Amino acid sequence: MILRLDRTKVNQLNLITLKQNTYGLKGEITVPGDKSISHRSIMFGSIAKGKTRVTNFLLGDDCLSTISCFRKLGVLIEQNEEEVVIHGKGTEGLQEPKEILDVGNSGTTIRLLAGILSGLHFHSTLIGDSSIGKRPMTRVVTPLREMGAKIDGREDGKYTPLSVRGGDLQSITYRLPVASAQVKSAILFAGLNADGVTKVIEPVATRDHTERMIERFGGEISRQGNEIYVTGGQKLTGTDIHVPGDISSAAFFLVAGCIVPNSYITLKNVGLNPTRTGILEVLQNMGATMEFQKNDADIFEPTATITVSTSDLKGTTIGGNIIPKLIDEIPIIALLATQADGVTIIKDAHELKVKETNRIDTVVSELKKLGADIQATDDGMIIKGGKKLTGAKVDSHGDHRIGMMLAIASQICEGELILENANAIAVSYPSFFLHLNNLAV
Ligand code: S3P
């Protein structure tokens, strides 16, 4: 079993063999820092004035890409295993980069950064890996152009590489065509630099880490129903941020705890922001045995310790407004559903098609290889539960969440599971195999 999937060892780990766990997963782990919040801590720390100290920062590849981009923009960022310290000088402290800004695999980095760069009077070029090259950028390019930024890119700004020449921005009122926290956040970042009040209308509430962080850095933002208002020209001040554990990473072990026989897992420091807890509602509806111990002290982002144990599960239907609250957890929910009694229907999740991979296709194709009864639909999938899974050669397709879902599947598969492109897991959970190993008894 691999002990650590870090950046130095990543290339040797492209193919790994995992075996069924017949004893159960037992013990306690502290899940790594939240990816969405880690990205934003660097971004706000960089545009604020003064020092920002971030603890429990996620040292995954995506967040390291964000640090690298802001360093290229002239921000002094110190980073070690314990903390990240950002020496912000305000937006006026950001400098025209001499190099291309490479976001790697990170959609959050490119879309939010485009929003920040739109309000700065210089030129920059943004690229990413082959997955980023397939992901839609029009969703941010359209509103940012409307605010006054000059953005170009392949196929008129549909895809990367993107070039941004920022300028004087006008505030806008923008109704999001898709429920996306990345698009909302890009507009809010641009709005902080625009003339007047920018209003964003969400079709469905999405994660609100950007809004919480504006307040944390001393800024003002307000919400009325599904409308969010931010005034341009605000000055933000550096602060201390303790990043809560990522519920999207915890999800893999929450599901493992439910489906691997004889398991009892305690997950410490899990972020419980209500815009992210859809997975817990689904687990509860399906009959999972969980206990919660909330940490009262957390106001900025609530957290709790969660204990989960092997459970009898039943199928469910997941769709509508809950989708943005669990969009990243759908791959692992699909695995959960293969072990439930009855049928699970996942619908209204078209957005899965434009994630790190087309997650309707990759979830369905890889789980089918393990013998699951799963069918793709136009906006989700239908899973008939209760089937025993068997080992096979499967592929993460370079998608961290597909890789982790398959690694958890290996724990219940009869026979060996060979996982190709396991290195993708380092994007959001470099210590994933260490934790899996620690829980295996
Ligand atoms: C994120 C928003 C979501 C999510 C992604 C992180 C964020 O993407 O899937 O992993 O940090 O704002 P969309 O905005 O595309 O829904």
Coordinates of C-alpha atoms and ligand atoms in Angstrom, one line a residue:
M1 CA 0.0 0.0 0.0
I2 CA 1.2 3.5 -0.8
L3 CA 2.0 5.7 2.1
R4 CA 2.0 9.1 0.7
L5 CA 1.0 10.5 -2.7
D6 CA 3.0 13.6 -2.8
R7 CA 4.5 15.7 -5.6
T8 CA 7.8 14.0 -5.5
K9 CA 6.5 10.4 -5.8
V10 CA 3.6 11.1 -8.0
N11 CA 5.1 9.8 -11.2
Q12 CA 5.9 6.3 -9.9
L13 CA 2.3 5.8 -8.8
N14 CA 0.4 5.9 -12.0
L15 CA -0.8 2.3 -11.6
I16 CA -1.6 0.7 -8.3
T17 CA -3.1 -2.6 -7.2
L18 CA -5.6 -2.5 -4.4
K19 CA -7.1 -5.5 -2.5
Q20 CA -10.5 -6.1 -0.9
N21 CA -10.7 -5.3 2.8
T22 CA -12.3 -8.2 4.7
Y23 CA -11.7 -6.9 8.3
G24 CA -13.2 -3.4 8.1
L25 CA -11.9 0.1 8.2
K26 CA -11.5 1.4 11.8
G27 CA -10.0 4.4 13.5
E28 CA -9.8 8.2 13.3
I29 CA -8.5 10.5 10.6
T30 CA -8.4 14.3 10.3
V31 CA -9.4 15.2 6.7
P32 CA -7.2 17.7 4.9
G33 CA -8.1 21.4 4.4
D34 CA -11.0 22.4 2.2
K35 CA -9.9 23.0 -1.4
S36 CA -12.4 25.8 -2.2
I37 CA -11.5 27.6 1.0
S38 CA -7.8 27.1 0.6
H39 CA -7.9 28.6 -2.9
R40 CA -9.8 31.6 -1.7
S41 CA -7.5 32.2 1.3
I42 CA -4.6 32.8 -1.2
M43 CA -6.7 34.9 -3.4
F44 CA -8.1 37.2 -0.7
G45 CA -4.8 37.2 1.1
S46 CA -3.2 38.5 -2.1
I47 CA -5.7 41.3 -2.8
A48 CA -5.9 42.4 0.8
K49 CA -3.5 44.7 2.6
G50 CA -1.3 43.2 5.3
K51 CA -0.4 39.7 6.4
T52 CA -2.7 36.7 6.1
R53 CA -1.7 33.5 7.9
V54 CA -3.4 30.4 6.8
T55 CA -3.3 27.1 8.8
N56 CA -4.6 23.7 7.7
F57 CA -4.1 24.9 4.1
L58 CA -4.6 22.1 1.6
L59 CA -1.2 21.3 0.0
G60 CA -2.8 19.6 -2.9
D61 CA -1.7 20.2 -6.5
D62 CA -4.7 22.5 -7.3
C63 CA -4.1 24.9 -4.4
L64 CA -0.3 24.9 -5.1
S65 CA -1.2 26.0 -8.6
T66 CA -3.0 29.0 -7.1
I67 CA 0.0 29.9 -5.0
S68 CA 2.2 29.6 -8.0
C69 CA 0.0 32.0 -10.1
F70 CA -0.1 34.6 -7.3
R71 CA 3.7 34.5 -6.9
K72 CA 4.0 35.2 -10.6
L73 CA 1.7 38.2 -10.0
G74 CA 4.4 39.5 -7.6
V75 CA 2.8 38.4 -4.3
L76 CA 5.2 37.2 -1.6
I77 CA 3.9 33.9 -0.3
E78 CA 5.8 31.8 2.3
Q79 CA 4.7 28.2 2.5
N80 CA 5.7 25.2 4.7
E81 CA 3.9 22.1 6.0
E82 CA 2.3 24.1 8.9
E83 CA 1.2 27.3 7.4
V84 CA 1.0 29.6 4.4
V85 CA 1.7 33.3 5.0
I86 CA 0.7 35.8 2.3
H87 CA 2.1 39.3 2.4
G88 CA -0.7 41.2 0.5
K89 CA -0.3 44.7 -0.8
G90 CA -3.9 45.2 -2.0
T91 CA -4.9 44.7 -5.7
E92 CA -2.6 47.6 -6.6
G93 CA 0.3 45.5 -5.4
L94 CA -0.4 42.8 -8.1
Q95 CA 2.0 43.2 -11.0
E96 CA 1.8 42.2 -14.7
P97 CA 3.2 38.7 -14.9
K98 CA 6.3 38.0 -17.1
E99 CA 5.3 34.4 -17.4
I100 CA 2.1 32.5 -18.4
L101 CA -0.1 31.7 -15.4
D102 CA -0.5 27.9 -15.4
V103 CA -3.5 26.7 -13.3
G104 CA -2.8 23.0 -13.8
N105 CA -6.0 21.0 -13.3
S106 CA -7.8 23.7 -11.3
G107 CA -11.1 25.1 -12.6
T108 CA -11.5 27.2 -9.5
T109 CA -8.1 28.8 -10.0
I110 CA -8.7 29.8 -13.6
R111 CA -12.2 31.1 -13.2
L112 CA -11.8 33.1 -10.0
L113 CA -8.4 34.4 -11.2
A114 CA -10.0 35.6 -14.4
G115 CA -12.4 37.7 -12.2
I116 CA -9.5 39.2 -10.2
L117 CA -7.4 39.9 -13.3
S118 CA -10.3 41.6 -15.1
G119 CA -10.0 44.6 -12.8
L120 CA -6.3 45.1 -13.2
H121 CA -4.7 47.3 -15.8
F122 CA -2.3 44.8 -17.3
H123 CA -2.1 41.7 -19.6
S124 CA -1.9 38.1 -18.6
T125 CA -2.3 34.7 -20.2
L126 CA -3.9 31.7 -18.5
I127 CA -3.4 28.1 -19.4
G128 CA -4.0 24.7 -17.7
D129 CA -3.7 21.0 -18.4
S130 CA -5.6 19.0 -21.1
S131 CA -8.7 18.7 -18.9
I132 CA -8.8 22.5 -18.3
G133 CA -8.5 22.8 -22.1
K134 CA -11.9 21.1 -22.5
R135 CA -13.8 23.0 -19.8
P136 CA -16.1 25.8 -20.7
M137 CA -14.8 29.3 -20.0
T138 CA -17.6 31.3 -21.7
R139 CA -19.5 31.2 -18.5
V140 CA -17.0 33.6 -16.9
V141 CA -15.8 35.3 -20.1
T142 CA -19.3 36.6 -20.9
P143 CA -20.0 38.5 -17.7
L144 CA -16.5 39.7 -17.3
R145 CA -16.5 41.2 -20.8
E146 CA -19.8 42.8 -19.9
M147 CA -18.1 44.5 -17.0
G148 CA -15.4 45.9 -19.3
A149 CA -12.6 43.4 -19.3
K150 CA -10.9 42.5 -22.6
I151 CA -10.7 38.7 -22.7
D152 CA -9.8 36.5 -25.6
G153 CA -9.2 32.8 -26.0
R154 CA -9.5 29.8 -28.2
E155 CA -12.8 29.9 -30.2
D156 CA -13.6 33.4 -29.0
G157 CA -13.0 32.8 -25.4
K158 CA -14.8 29.5 -25.1
Y159 CA -11.6 27.6 -24.1
T160 CA -8.1 28.1 -22.8
P161 CA -5.6 29.6 -23.4
L162 CA -7.2 32.8 -22.2
S163 CA -5.7 36.2 -22.3
V164 CA -7.0 38.9 -20.1
R165 CA -6.4 42.7 -20.3
G166 CA -8.1 44.1 -17.3
G167 CA -9.4 47.7 -17.1
D168 CA -11.9 50.0 -15.5
L169 CA -14.9 47.8 -14.7
Q170 CA -18.6 48.7 -14.5
S171 CA -20.8 47.0 -12.1
I172 CA -23.5 44.7 -13.6
T173 CA -26.6 42.8 -12.6
Y174 CA -26.0 39.2 -13.7
R175 CA -28.4 36.3 -13.6
L176 CA -26.3 33.1 -13.6
P177 CA -27.4 30.8 -16.4
V178 CA -26.0 27.8 -14.4
A179 CA -25.7 27.3 -10.7
S180 CA -21.9 27.8 -10.3
A181 CA -20.0 29.1 -7.3
Q182 CA -17.0 29.6 -9.6
V183 CA -18.9 31.9 -11.9
K184 CA -20.6 33.7 -9.0
S185 CA -17.2 34.2 -7.3
A186 CA -15.4 35.4 -10.5
I187 CA -18.1 38.1 -10.8
L188 CA -17.9 39.0 -7.1
F189 CA -14.1 39.4 -7.4
A190 CA -14.5 41.6 -10.4
G191 CA -17.3 43.5 -8.6
L192 CA -14.9 44.3 -5.7
N193 CA -12.9 46.3 -8.4
A194 CA -15.9 47.8 -10.3
D195 CA -17.6 51.1 -10.2
G196 CA -20.9 50.8 -8.2
V197 CA -22.9 47.8 -6.9
T198 CA -22.7 44.5 -8.6
K199 CA -25.6 42.1 -8.2
V200 CA -25.5 38.4 -8.9
I201 CA -28.7 36.3 -9.0
E202 CA -28.3 32.6 -8.5
P203 CA -30.8 30.1 -9.8
V204 CA -30.1 27.9 -6.8
A205 CA -27.8 28.7 -3.8
T206 CA -24.2 27.5 -4.4
R207 CA -21.3 27.3 -2.0
D208 CA -20.8 30.7 -0.2
H209 CA -17.2 30.6 0.8
T210 CA -16.4 33.8 -1.2
E211 CA -19.1 35.7 0.5
R212 CA -18.0 34.5 3.9
M213 CA -14.4 35.4 3.2
I214 CA -15.2 38.9 2.0
E215 CA -16.6 39.5 5.5
R216 CA -13.7 37.8 7.1
F217 CA -11.3 40.2 5.4
G218 CA -13.3 43.2 6.7
G219 CA -15.4 43.8 3.5
E220 CA -19.1 44.0 3.1
I221 CA -21.5 41.9 1.1
S222 CA -25.2 41.3 1.4
R223 CA -27.7 38.7 0.3
Q224 CA -31.5 38.9 -0.2
G225 CA -32.9 35.6 -1.2
N226 CA -31.0 34.5 -4.2
E227 CA -29.5 37.9 -4.9
I228 CA -26.0 38.9 -3.8
Y229 CA -24.8 42.5 -3.7
V230 CA -21.2 43.7 -3.5
T231 CA -19.9 47.3 -3.7
G232 CA -16.7 48.1 -5.6
G233 CA -13.7 49.9 -4.2
Q234 CA -13.7 48.2 -0.8
K235 CA -10.4 47.8 1.0
L236 CA -9.7 44.4 2.5
T237 CA -7.3 43.7 5.3
G238 CA -5.2 40.6 5.9
T239 CA -6.4 38.2 8.6
D240 CA -5.8 34.7 10.0
I241 CA -7.7 31.8 8.4
H242 CA -8.0 28.3 9.8
V243 CA -9.2 26.1 6.9
P244 CA -11.8 23.5 8.0
G245 CA -11.5 19.9 6.7
D246 CA -12.9 19.3 3.3
I247 CA -16.3 17.6 3.4
S248 CA -15.7 16.6 -0.3
S249 CA -12.7 14.6 0.9
A250 CA -14.4 13.3 4.0
A251 CA -17.2 12.0 1.7
F252 CA -14.9 9.1 0.5
F253 CA -14.4 7.8 4.0
L254 CA -18.0 8.5 5.0
V255 CA -19.1 6.2 2.2
A256 CA -16.3 3.7 2.9
G257 CA -17.5 3.6 6.6
C258 CA -21.0 2.7 5.4
I259 CA -20.2 0.1 2.8
V260 CA -17.1 -1.8 4.0
P261 CA -18.3 -4.5 6.5
N262 CA -17.2 -4.1 10.1
S263 CA -16.2 -0.5 9.8
Y264 CA -16.3 2.3 12.3
I265 CA -14.6 5.5 11.3
T266 CA -14.2 8.9 13.0
L267 CA -13.6 11.9 10.8
K268 CA -12.4 15.0 12.7
N269 CA -12.6 18.6 11.6
V270 CA -15.1 18.2 8.8
G271 CA -16.4 21.5 7.4
L272 CA -20.2 21.7 7.7
N273 CA -21.0 24.8 5.7
P274 CA -24.7 24.3 4.9
T275 CA -24.1 25.0 1.2
R276 CA -21.9 21.8 1.1
T277 CA -23.7 19.3 3.2
G278 CA -25.9 17.6 0.6
I279 CA -23.9 14.4 1.0
L280 CA -25.0 14.1 4.7
E281 CA -28.6 14.5 3.7
V282 CA -28.3 11.8 1.2
L283 CA -26.5 9.5 3.6
Q284 CA -29.2 10.1 6.2
N285 CA -32.0 9.4 3.7
M286 CA -30.3 6.2 2.6
G287 CA -30.1 5.0 6.2
A288 CA -26.4 5.6 7.2
T289 CA -25.5 5.3 10.8
M290 CA -23.7 8.6 11.7
E291 CA -23.1 10.6 14.9
F292 CA -22.1 14.3 15.0
Q293 CA -20.2 16.3 17.5
K294 CA -20.3 19.9 16.5
N295 CA -17.5 22.3 17.3
D296 CA -19.3 25.3 18.8
A297 CA -16.3 27.6 18.5
D298 CA -16.3 27.9 14.7
I299 CA -18.2 30.9 13.4
F300 CA -16.4 31.6 10.1
E301 CA -17.1 28.1 8.7
P302 CA -18.8 25.5 11.0
T303 CA -17.1 22.1 11.6
A304 CA -17.9 18.8 13.4
T305 CA -16.5 15.4 14.1
I306 CA -18.5 12.7 12.4
T307 CA -18.5 9.0 13.2
V308 CA -19.9 6.6 10.7
S309 CA -20.3 2.8 10.8
T310 CA -21.4 0.0 8.5
S311 CA -25.0 0.5 7.5
D312 CA -27.9 -1.1 5.8
L313 CA -28.7 1.3 2.9
K314 CA -31.7 1.9 0.7
G315 CA -31.9 3.6 -2.7
T316 CA -33.0 7.2 -3.1
T317 CA -33.7 9.9 -5.6
I318 CA -31.4 12.9 -5.7
G319 CA -32.2 16.0 -7.8
G320 CA -33.3 19.6 -7.8
N321 CA -31.9 22.2 -5.4
I322 CA -29.7 19.8 -3.5
I323 CA -27.4 19.1 -6.6
P324 CA -25.0 22.1 -6.1
K325 CA -24.7 21.1 -2.4
L326 CA -23.2 17.7 -3.4
I327 CA -22.1 18.1 -7.0
D328 CA -18.5 17.0 -6.3
E329 CA -19.7 14.0 -4.2
I330 CA -21.8 12.3 -7.0
P331 CA -19.0 9.9 -8.0
I332 CA -18.8 8.5 -4.5
I333 CA -22.6 8.6 -4.0
A334 CA -22.8 6.4 -7.2
L335 CA -20.6 3.8 -5.5
L336 CA -22.7 4.1 -2.3
A337 CA -25.8 3.4 -4.4
T338 CA -24.4 0.2 -5.8
Q339 CA -24.5 -1.2 -2.3
A340 CA -28.0 0.0 -1.4
D341 CA -31.2 -2.0 -1.6
G342 CA -33.3 -0.8 -4.5
V343 CA -32.8 1.9 -7.2
T344 CA -31.0 5.2 -6.9
I345 CA -31.8 8.0 -9.4
I346 CA -29.5 11.0 -9.8
K347 CA -31.0 13.7 -11.9
D348 CA -30.6 17.5 -12.7
A349 CA -26.8 17.0 -12.7
H350 CA -25.9 18.1 -16.2
E351 CA -22.9 20.0 -14.7
L352 CA -21.2 16.6 -14.2
K353 CA -20.4 16.6 -17.9
V354 CA -18.0 19.7 -17.5
K355 CA -16.1 18.7 -14.4
E356 CA -12.4 17.5 -14.5
T357 CA -13.8 14.7 -16.7
N358 CA -17.3 14.1 -18.0
R359 CA -18.3 12.5 -14.7
I360 CA -21.5 10.9 -16.0
D361 CA -19.4 8.9 -18.5
T362 CA -16.4 8.2 -16.3
V363 CA -18.4 7.1 -13.3
V364 CA -20.7 4.8 -15.4
S365 CA -17.9 3.3 -17.5
E366 CA -15.6 2.5 -14.5
L367 CA -18.3 1.2 -12.2
K368 CA -19.6 -1.0 -15.0
K369 CA -16.2 -2.6 -15.3
L370 CA -16.6 -3.6 -11.6
G371 CA -19.9 -5.2 -12.4
A372 CA -22.3 -2.5 -11.2
D373 CA -25.7 -2.1 -12.6
I374 CA -25.5 1.5 -13.6
Q375 CA -26.9 3.4 -16.6
A376 CA -26.1 6.9 -17.8
T377 CA -28.9 9.4 -18.4
D378 CA -28.8 12.8 -20.0
D379 CA -28.6 14.6 -16.6
G380 CA -27.3 11.9 -14.2
M381 CA -27.5 8.2 -13.7
I382 CA -29.7 5.3 -12.5
I383 CA -28.1 2.7 -10.3
K384 CA -29.7 -0.6 -9.3
G385 CA -28.1 -1.6 -6.0
G386 CA -27.3 -4.8 -4.2
K387 CA -24.8 -6.1 -6.7
K388 CA -21.5 -7.6 -5.6
L389 CA -18.6 -5.8 -7.3
T390 CA -15.5 -7.6 -8.6
G391 CA -12.0 -6.3 -9.2
A392 CA -10.9 -5.1 -12.7
K393 CA -8.5 -2.7 -14.3
V394 CA -10.0 0.7 -14.0
D395 CA -8.9 4.3 -14.8
S396 CA -9.2 7.6 -12.9
H397 CA -9.0 9.3 -16.4
G398 CA -6.9 11.9 -14.6
D399 CA -9.8 12.9 -12.3
H400 CA -9.0 12.9 -8.6
R401 CA -12.5 12.2 -7.5
I402 CA -12.9 9.3 -9.9
G403 CA -9.6 7.9 -8.6
M404 CA -10.6 8.1 -5.0
M405 CA -14.1 6.6 -5.7
L406 CA -12.4 3.6 -7.4
A407 CA -9.9 3.2 -4.6
I408 CA -12.8 3.0 -2.1
A409 CA -14.6 0.6 -4.4
S410 CA -11.5 -1.7 -4.2
Q411 CA -12.2 -2.3 -0.5
I412 CA -15.4 -4.1 -1.3
C413 CA -14.5 -5.8 -4.6
E414 CA -13.8 -9.5 -4.8
G415 CA -10.4 -9.8 -6.3
E416 CA -7.8 -7.2 -7.2
L417 CA -8.5 -3.8 -8.5
I418 CA -5.9 -2.1 -10.6
L419 CA -6.2 1.6 -10.7
E420 CA -4.6 3.5 -13.6
N421 CA -3.6 7.2 -13.3
A422 CA -3.8 7.1 -9.5
N423 CA -1.6 10.2 -9.3
A424 CA -4.6 12.4 -10.1
I425 CA -5.6 12.0 -6.4
A426 CA -2.8 14.4 -5.4
V427 CA -5.0 17.2 -6.8
S428 CA -7.2 17.4 -3.6
Y429 CA -6.1 14.7 -1.2
P430 CA -2.3 13.9 -1.2
S431 CA -2.6 11.9 2.0
F432 CA -5.5 9.8 0.8
F433 CA -3.6 6.4 0.7
L434 CA -1.9 7.1 4.0
H435 CA -5.4 7.6 5.6
L436 CA -6.8 4.5 3.8
N437 CA -3.8 2.5 5.0
N438 CA -4.2 3.8 8.6
L439 CA -7.8 2.8 8.7
A440 CA -7.3 -0.7 7.2
V441 CA -6.9 -3.2 10.1
Ligands
S3P1 C1 -16.1 25.2 -6.7 C2 -17.3 25.2 -7.2 C3 -17.9 24.0 -7.9 C4 -17.2 22.7 -7.6 C5 -15.7 22.9 -7.6 C6 -15.2 24.0 -6.6 C7 -15.6 26.4 -6.0 O1 -17.7 24.2 -9.3 O2 -17.6 21.7 -8.4 O3 -15.0 21.7 -7.3 O4 -14.6 26.3 -5.2 O5 -16.2 27.4 -6.2 P1 -18.8 25.0 -10.2 O6 -18.8 26.4 -9.8 O7 -18.4 24.8 -11.6 O8 -20.1 24.3 -9.9

